XYZ file of C-alpha atoms in Angstrom:
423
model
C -14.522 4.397 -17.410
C -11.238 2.712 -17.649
C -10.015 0.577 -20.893
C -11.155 -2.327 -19.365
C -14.641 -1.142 -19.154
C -14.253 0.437 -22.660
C -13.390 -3.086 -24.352
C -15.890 -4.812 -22.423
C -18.288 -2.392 -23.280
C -17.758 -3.088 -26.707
C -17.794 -6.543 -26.092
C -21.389 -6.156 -24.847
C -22.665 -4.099 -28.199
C -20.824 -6.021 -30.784
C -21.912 -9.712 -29.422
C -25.536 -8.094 -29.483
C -24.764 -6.766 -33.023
C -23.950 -10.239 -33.950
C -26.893 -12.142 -32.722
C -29.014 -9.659 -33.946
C -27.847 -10.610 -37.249
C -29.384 -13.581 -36.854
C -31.685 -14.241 -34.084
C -35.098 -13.176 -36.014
C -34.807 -14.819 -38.874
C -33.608 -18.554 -37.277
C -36.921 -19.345 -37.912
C -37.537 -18.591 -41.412
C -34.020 -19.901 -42.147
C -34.538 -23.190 -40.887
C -37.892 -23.918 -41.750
C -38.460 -22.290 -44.696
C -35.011 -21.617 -46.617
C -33.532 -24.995 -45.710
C -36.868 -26.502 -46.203
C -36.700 -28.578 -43.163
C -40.416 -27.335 -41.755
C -41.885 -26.002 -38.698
C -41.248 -29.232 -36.374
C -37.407 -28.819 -36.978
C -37.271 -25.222 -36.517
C -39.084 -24.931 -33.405
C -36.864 -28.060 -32.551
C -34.060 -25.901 -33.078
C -35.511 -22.898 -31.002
C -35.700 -25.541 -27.952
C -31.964 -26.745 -28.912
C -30.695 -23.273 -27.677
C -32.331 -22.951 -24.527
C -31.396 -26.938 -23.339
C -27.987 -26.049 -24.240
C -28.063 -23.125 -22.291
C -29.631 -25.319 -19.218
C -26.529 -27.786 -19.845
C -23.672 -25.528 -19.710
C -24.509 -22.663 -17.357
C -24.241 -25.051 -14.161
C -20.681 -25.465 -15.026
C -19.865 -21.937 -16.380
C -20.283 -20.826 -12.741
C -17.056 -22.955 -11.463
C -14.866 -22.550 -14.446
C -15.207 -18.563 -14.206
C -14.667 -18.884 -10.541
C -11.549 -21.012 -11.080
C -10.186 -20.122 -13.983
C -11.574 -16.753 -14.336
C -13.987 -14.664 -16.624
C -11.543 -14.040 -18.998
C -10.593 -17.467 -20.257
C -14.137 -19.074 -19.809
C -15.108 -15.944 -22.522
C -12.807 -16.703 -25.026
C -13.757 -20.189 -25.155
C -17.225 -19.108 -25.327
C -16.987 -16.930 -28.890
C -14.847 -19.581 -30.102
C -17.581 -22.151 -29.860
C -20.165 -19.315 -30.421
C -17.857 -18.508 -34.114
C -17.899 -22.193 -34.628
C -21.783 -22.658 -34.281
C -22.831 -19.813 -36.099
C -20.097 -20.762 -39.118
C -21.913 -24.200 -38.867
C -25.521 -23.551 -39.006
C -24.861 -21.031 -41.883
C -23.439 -24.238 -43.828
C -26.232 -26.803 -42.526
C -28.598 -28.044 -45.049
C -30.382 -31.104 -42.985
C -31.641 -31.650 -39.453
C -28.577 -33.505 -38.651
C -25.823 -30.926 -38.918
C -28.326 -28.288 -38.327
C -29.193 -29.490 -34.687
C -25.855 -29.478 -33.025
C -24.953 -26.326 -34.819
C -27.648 -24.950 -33.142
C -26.442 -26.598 -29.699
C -22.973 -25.219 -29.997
C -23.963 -21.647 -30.794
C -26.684 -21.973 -28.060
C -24.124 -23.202 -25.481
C -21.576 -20.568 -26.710
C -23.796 -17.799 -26.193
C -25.373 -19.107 -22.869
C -21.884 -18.330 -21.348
C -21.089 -15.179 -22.593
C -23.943 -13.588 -20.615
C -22.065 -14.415 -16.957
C -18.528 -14.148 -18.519
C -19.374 -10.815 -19.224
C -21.059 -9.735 -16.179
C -18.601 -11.299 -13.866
C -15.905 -9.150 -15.661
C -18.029 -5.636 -15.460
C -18.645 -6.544 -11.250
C -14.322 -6.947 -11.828
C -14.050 -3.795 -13.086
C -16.588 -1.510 -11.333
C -16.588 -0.487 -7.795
C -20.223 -0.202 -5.800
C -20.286 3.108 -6.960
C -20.312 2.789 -10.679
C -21.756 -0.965 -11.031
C -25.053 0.504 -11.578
C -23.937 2.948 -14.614
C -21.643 -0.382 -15.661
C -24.656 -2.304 -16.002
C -26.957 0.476 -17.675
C -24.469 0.906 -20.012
C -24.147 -2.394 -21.174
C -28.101 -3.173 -21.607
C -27.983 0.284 -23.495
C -25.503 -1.711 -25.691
C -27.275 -4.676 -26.066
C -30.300 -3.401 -26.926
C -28.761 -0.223 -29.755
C -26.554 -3.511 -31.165
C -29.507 -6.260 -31.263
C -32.199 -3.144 -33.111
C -28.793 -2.474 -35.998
C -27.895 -5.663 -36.254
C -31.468 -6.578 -36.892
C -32.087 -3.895 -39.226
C -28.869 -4.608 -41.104
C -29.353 -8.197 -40.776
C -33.362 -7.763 -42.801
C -31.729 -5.843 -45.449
C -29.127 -8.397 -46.145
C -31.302 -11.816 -46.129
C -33.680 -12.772 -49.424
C -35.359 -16.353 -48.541
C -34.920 -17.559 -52.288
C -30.975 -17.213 -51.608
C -29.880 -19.218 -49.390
C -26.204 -17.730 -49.456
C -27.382 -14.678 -48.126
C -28.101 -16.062 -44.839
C -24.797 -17.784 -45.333
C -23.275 -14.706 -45.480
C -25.045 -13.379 -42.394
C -24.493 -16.242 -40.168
C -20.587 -16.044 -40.672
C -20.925 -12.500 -40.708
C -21.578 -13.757 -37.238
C -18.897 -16.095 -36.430
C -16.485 -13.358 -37.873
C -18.286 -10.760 -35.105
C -17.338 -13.709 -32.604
C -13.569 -13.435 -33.754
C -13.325 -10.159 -33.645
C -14.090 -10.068 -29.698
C -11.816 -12.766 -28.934
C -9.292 -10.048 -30.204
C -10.295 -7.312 -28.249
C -11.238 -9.472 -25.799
C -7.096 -10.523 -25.232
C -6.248 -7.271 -24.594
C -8.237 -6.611 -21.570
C -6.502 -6.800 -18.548
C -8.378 -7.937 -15.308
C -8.079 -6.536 -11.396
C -6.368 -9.485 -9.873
C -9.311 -10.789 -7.608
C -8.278 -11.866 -3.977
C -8.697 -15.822 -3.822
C -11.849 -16.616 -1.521
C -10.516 -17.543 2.163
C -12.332 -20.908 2.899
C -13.854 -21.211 -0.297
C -16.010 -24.201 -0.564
C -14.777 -27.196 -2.481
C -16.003 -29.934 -4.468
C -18.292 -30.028 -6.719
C -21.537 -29.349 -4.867
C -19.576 -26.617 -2.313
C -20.609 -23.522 -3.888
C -23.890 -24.513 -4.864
C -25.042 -25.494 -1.302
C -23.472 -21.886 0.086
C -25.165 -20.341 -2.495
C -28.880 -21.827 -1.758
C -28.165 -20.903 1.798
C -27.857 -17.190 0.940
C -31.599 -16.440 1.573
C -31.452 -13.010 -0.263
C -29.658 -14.902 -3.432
C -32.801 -17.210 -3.235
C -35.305 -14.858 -3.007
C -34.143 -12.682 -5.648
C -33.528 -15.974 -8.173
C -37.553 -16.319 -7.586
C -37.972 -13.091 -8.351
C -35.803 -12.995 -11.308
C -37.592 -16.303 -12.513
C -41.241 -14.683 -12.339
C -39.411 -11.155 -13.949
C -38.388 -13.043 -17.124
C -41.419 -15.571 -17.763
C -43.818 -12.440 -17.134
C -41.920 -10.229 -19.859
C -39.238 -11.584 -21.756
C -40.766 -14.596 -22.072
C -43.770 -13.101 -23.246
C -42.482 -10.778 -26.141
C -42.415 -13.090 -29.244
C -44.444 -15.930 -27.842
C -47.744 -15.281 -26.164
C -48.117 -11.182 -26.319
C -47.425 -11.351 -29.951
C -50.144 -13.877 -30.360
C -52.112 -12.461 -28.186
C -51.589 -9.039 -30.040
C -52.315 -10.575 -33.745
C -55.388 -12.942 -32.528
C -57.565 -11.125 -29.620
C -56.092 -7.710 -30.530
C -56.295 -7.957 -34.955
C -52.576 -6.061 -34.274
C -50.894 -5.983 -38.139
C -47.738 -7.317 -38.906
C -46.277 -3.983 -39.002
C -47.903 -2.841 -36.094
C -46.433 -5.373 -34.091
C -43.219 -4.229 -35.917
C -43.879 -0.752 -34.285
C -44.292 -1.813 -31.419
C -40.706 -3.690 -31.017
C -39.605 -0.685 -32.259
C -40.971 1.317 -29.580
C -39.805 -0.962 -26.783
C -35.918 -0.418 -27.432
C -36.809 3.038 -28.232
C -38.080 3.595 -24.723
C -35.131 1.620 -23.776
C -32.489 3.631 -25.441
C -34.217 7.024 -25.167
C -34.486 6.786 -20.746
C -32.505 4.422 -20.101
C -29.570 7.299 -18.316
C -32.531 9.257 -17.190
C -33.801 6.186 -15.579
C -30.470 5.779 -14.095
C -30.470 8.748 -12.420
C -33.601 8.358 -10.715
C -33.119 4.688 -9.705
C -29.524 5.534 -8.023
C -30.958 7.560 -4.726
C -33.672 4.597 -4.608
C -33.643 1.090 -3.149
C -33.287 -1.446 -5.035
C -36.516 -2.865 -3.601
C -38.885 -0.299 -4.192
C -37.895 -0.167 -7.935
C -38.333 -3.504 -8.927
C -41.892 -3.042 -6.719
C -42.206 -0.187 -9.050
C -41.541 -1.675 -12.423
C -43.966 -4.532 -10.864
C -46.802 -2.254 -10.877
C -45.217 -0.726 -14.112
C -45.725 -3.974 -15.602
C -49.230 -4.454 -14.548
C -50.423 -0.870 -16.010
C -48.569 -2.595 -19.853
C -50.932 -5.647 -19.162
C -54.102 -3.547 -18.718
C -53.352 -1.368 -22.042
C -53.139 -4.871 -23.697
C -56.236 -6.320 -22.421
C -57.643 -3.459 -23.638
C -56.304 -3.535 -27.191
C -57.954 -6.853 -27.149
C -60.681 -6.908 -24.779
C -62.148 -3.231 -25.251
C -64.251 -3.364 -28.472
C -62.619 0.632 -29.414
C -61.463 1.285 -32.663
C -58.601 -1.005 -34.411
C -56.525 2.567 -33.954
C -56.929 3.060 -30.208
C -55.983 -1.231 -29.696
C -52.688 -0.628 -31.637
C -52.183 2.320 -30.017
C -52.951 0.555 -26.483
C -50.871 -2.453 -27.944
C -47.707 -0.133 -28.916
C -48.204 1.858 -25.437
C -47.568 -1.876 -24.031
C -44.469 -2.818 -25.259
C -43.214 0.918 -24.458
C -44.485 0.159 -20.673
C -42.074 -2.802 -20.902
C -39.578 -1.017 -22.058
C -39.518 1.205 -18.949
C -39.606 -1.185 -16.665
C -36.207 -2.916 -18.307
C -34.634 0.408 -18.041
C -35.635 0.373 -14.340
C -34.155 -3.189 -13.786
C -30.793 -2.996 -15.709
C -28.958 -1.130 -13.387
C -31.025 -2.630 -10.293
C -30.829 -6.469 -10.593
C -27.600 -7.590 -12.126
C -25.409 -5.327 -9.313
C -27.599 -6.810 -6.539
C -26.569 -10.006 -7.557
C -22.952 -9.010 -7.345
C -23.334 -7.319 -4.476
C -24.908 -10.308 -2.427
C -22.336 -12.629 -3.758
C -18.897 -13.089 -1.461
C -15.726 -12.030 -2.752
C -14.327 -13.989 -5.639
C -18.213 -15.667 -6.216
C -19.571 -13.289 -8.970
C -19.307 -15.567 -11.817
C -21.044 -18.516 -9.621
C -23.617 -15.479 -8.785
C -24.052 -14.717 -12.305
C -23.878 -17.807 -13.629
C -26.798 -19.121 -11.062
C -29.111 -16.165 -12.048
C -28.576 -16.810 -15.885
C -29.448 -19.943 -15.400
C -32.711 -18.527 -13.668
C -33.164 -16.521 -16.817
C -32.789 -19.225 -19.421
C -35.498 -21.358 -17.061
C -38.263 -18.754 -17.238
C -37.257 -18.136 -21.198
C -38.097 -21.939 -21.669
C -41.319 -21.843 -19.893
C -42.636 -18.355 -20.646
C -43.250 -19.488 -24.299
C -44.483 -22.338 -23.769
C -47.086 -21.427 -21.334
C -47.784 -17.922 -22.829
C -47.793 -18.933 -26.265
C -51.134 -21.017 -26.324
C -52.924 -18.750 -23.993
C -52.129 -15.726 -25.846
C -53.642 -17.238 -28.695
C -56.797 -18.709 -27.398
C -57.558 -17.905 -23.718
C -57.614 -14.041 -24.354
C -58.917 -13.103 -21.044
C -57.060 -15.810 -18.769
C -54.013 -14.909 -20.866
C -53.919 -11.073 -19.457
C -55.459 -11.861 -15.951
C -53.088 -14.520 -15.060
C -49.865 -12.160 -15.995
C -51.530 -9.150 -14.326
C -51.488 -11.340 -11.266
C -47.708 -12.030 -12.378
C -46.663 -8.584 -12.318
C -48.120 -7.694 -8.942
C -46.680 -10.435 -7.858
C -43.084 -8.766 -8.635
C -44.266 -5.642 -6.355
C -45.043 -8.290 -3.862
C -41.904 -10.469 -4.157
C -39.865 -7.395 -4.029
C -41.077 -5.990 -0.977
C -40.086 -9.275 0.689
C -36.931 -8.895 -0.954
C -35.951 -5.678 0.425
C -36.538 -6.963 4.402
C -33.256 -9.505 3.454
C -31.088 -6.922 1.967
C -28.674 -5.158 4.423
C -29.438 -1.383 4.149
C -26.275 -0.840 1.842
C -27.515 -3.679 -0.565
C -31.089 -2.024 -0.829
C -29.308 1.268 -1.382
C -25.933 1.630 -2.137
C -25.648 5.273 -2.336
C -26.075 5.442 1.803
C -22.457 4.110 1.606
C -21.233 7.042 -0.178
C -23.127 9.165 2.164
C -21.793 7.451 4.987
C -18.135 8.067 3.698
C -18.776 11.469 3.727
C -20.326 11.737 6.982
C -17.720 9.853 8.310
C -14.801 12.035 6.931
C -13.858 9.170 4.316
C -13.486 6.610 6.277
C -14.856 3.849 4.767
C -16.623 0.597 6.174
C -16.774 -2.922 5.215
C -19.949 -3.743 3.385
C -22.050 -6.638 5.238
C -23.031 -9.669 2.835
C -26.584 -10.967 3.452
C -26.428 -15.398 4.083
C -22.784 -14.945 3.686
């Protein structure tokens, strides 16, 4: 790992250190400790992910033209400056485009960052690059969090002053470190398209790229989209899941995350990508049977949380599985000097299914018990299904990147030139 790597690294866990700071108690802080209600908070919630929606279409062409470097910097600038700003907001009118410029800040460092690990890694270590960072985010969102619920009392408002520029300050910080990291040079794309709708249309005529931005969409709305909205609900209504249990079973999540995550690693590396994101599909769909049992199976309010925690663990897993699987693939199909586009286009995925997996999980996990469980069982067979498609687009190199380095040896070190799939 070069000092590149290192700084970004850190980049990656003190960002999620930040927003962990603050993310879980946005809620309470708007609604209750500003005393601006429930309408305005969950306003607020919806503020960061159309912000996100907004910006990331044009994140993808600045980072291509101007680099990942630059287009970060701005980023935790206007990231410092939102979180500063919503720690001082008092009404819904300075509280709302705080909210906007901290989500729009925040939307960008995702692809900013990623762009610059695919600038720093080769094929052969973009899958430990990309471990290692969700390692990071996940160990700095669980401190920050921790840190974060020690800090906060709801009858002070100053303390969640005090966290929120604890934030921006976090923000800062990186734009320091951030300076000092020096960048490959990346070759300038040979025919590049131009104008404003160039790279877009190449990119939706990279069938691979397409396929996999489906399959990243259904990913995300059938788990992340789920954790605090509908599986929570579902957990606390169908399920009679405590407070603290559902605690526990966060907790267990990024402990399954930070406890196999290199383990993981090792496995997934002398597999296709294909077959282990059909894996963590069926992965997924064993998590949604131990919940519909937690709240379907009449057993003892012990053996549901137990089923309920066992869930979230299942998850868990299957992230592990993913992080050093999906976010190289999608540098890997992308043509030389496209990454951030790439990245930027899959983010944007993401932030689409984080918008819609609340809002359709949300209500059925709280009423429609049974639906609720069938319907994302379905989901998450649907990934095995998805991904098996997946893998007959993929080049034999992009399923499985290690036959390259076999290949090299075979071949006494001579290396060949990697074939892009709808380039």
């Amino acid at each position: 790992m070069g000092a590149a790597m290192r700084r970004i690294h850190a980049g990656n866990a003190l960002s999620a250190f930040g927003l962990g700071f603050t993310v879980p108690f946005l809620y309470v802080y708007v609604a209750q400790v500003r005393g601006l209600g429930s309408m305005t908070a969950g306003i607020v919630l919806a503020v960061f992910a159309v912000a996100a929606l907004v910006v990331l279409p044009f994140a993808g062409r600045a980072i291509v033209r101007r680099g990942p470097l630059p287009v970060l910097l701005v980023a935790l600038v206007t990231a410092s400056l939102g979180a500063l700003s919503l720690g001082l907001a008092n009404s819904a009118t300075t509280v709302l485009p705080a909210a906007a410029t901290l989500g729009a800040g925040q939307a960008v460092m995702s692809p900013a960052l990623a762009t610059m690990i695919v600038d720093c890694s080769s094929a052969d270590t973009r899958s430990r690059a990309f471990a290692t960072q969700f390692f990071l985010q996940n160990l700095g969102l669980g401190v920050g969090g921790l840190i974060g619920g020690h800090i906060v009392d709801t009858s002070r408002a100053s303390s969640f002053t005090l966290l929120f520029s604890i934030e921006a300050a976090m923000f800062l910080l990186l734009v320091v470190i951030m300076s000092t990291v020096r960048l490959p040079r990346t070759p300038k794309v040979e025919g590049a398209p131009q104008g404003r709708g160039g790279s877009w249309k190449q990119l939706l005529g990279n069938r691979a790229m397409v396929q996999l931005s489906v399959l990243g969409f259904v990913l995300f709305f059938a788990c992340y989209g789920q954790f605090e909205s509908g599986l929570s609900a579902y957990g606390v209504e169908a399920a009679g899941i405590s407070t603290s249990a559902l605690g526990t079973a966060m907790a267990a999540n990024t402990a399954m995350i930070v406890v196999a995550q290199f383990a993981v690693l090792k496995f997934v590396e002398r597999r296709k990508r294909s077959r282990v994101i059909a894996a963590v599909g069926l992965i997924w769909a064993v998590a949604w049977l131990a919940a519909g049992y937690a709240g379907l199976g009449h057993g003892s309010q012990t053996m549901a949380t137990a089923a309920f925690v066992s869930t979230y663990a299942l998850f868990g897993l299957g992230e592990a599985m993913l992080s050093p699987t999906v976010a190289p693939l999608v540098a890997d199909l992308a043509p030389t000097g496209m990454a951030g586009q790439y990245n930027s286009a899959f983010a944007l995925v993401k932030q689409l299914a984080l918008a819609v997996g609340p809002a359709v999980g949300g209500p059925m996990g709280a009423s429609l018990h049974g639906p609720y469980i069938v319907t994302f069982l379905l989901f998450s067979l649907g990934i095995t299904c998805l991904a098996v498609r997946l893998g007959r687009q993929l080049t034999p190199v992009q399923d499985q990147p290690s036959l390259a380095r076999s290949r090299v040896v075979a071949r006494g070190g001579a290396q060949e030139e990697p074939v892009r799939a709808g380039a």
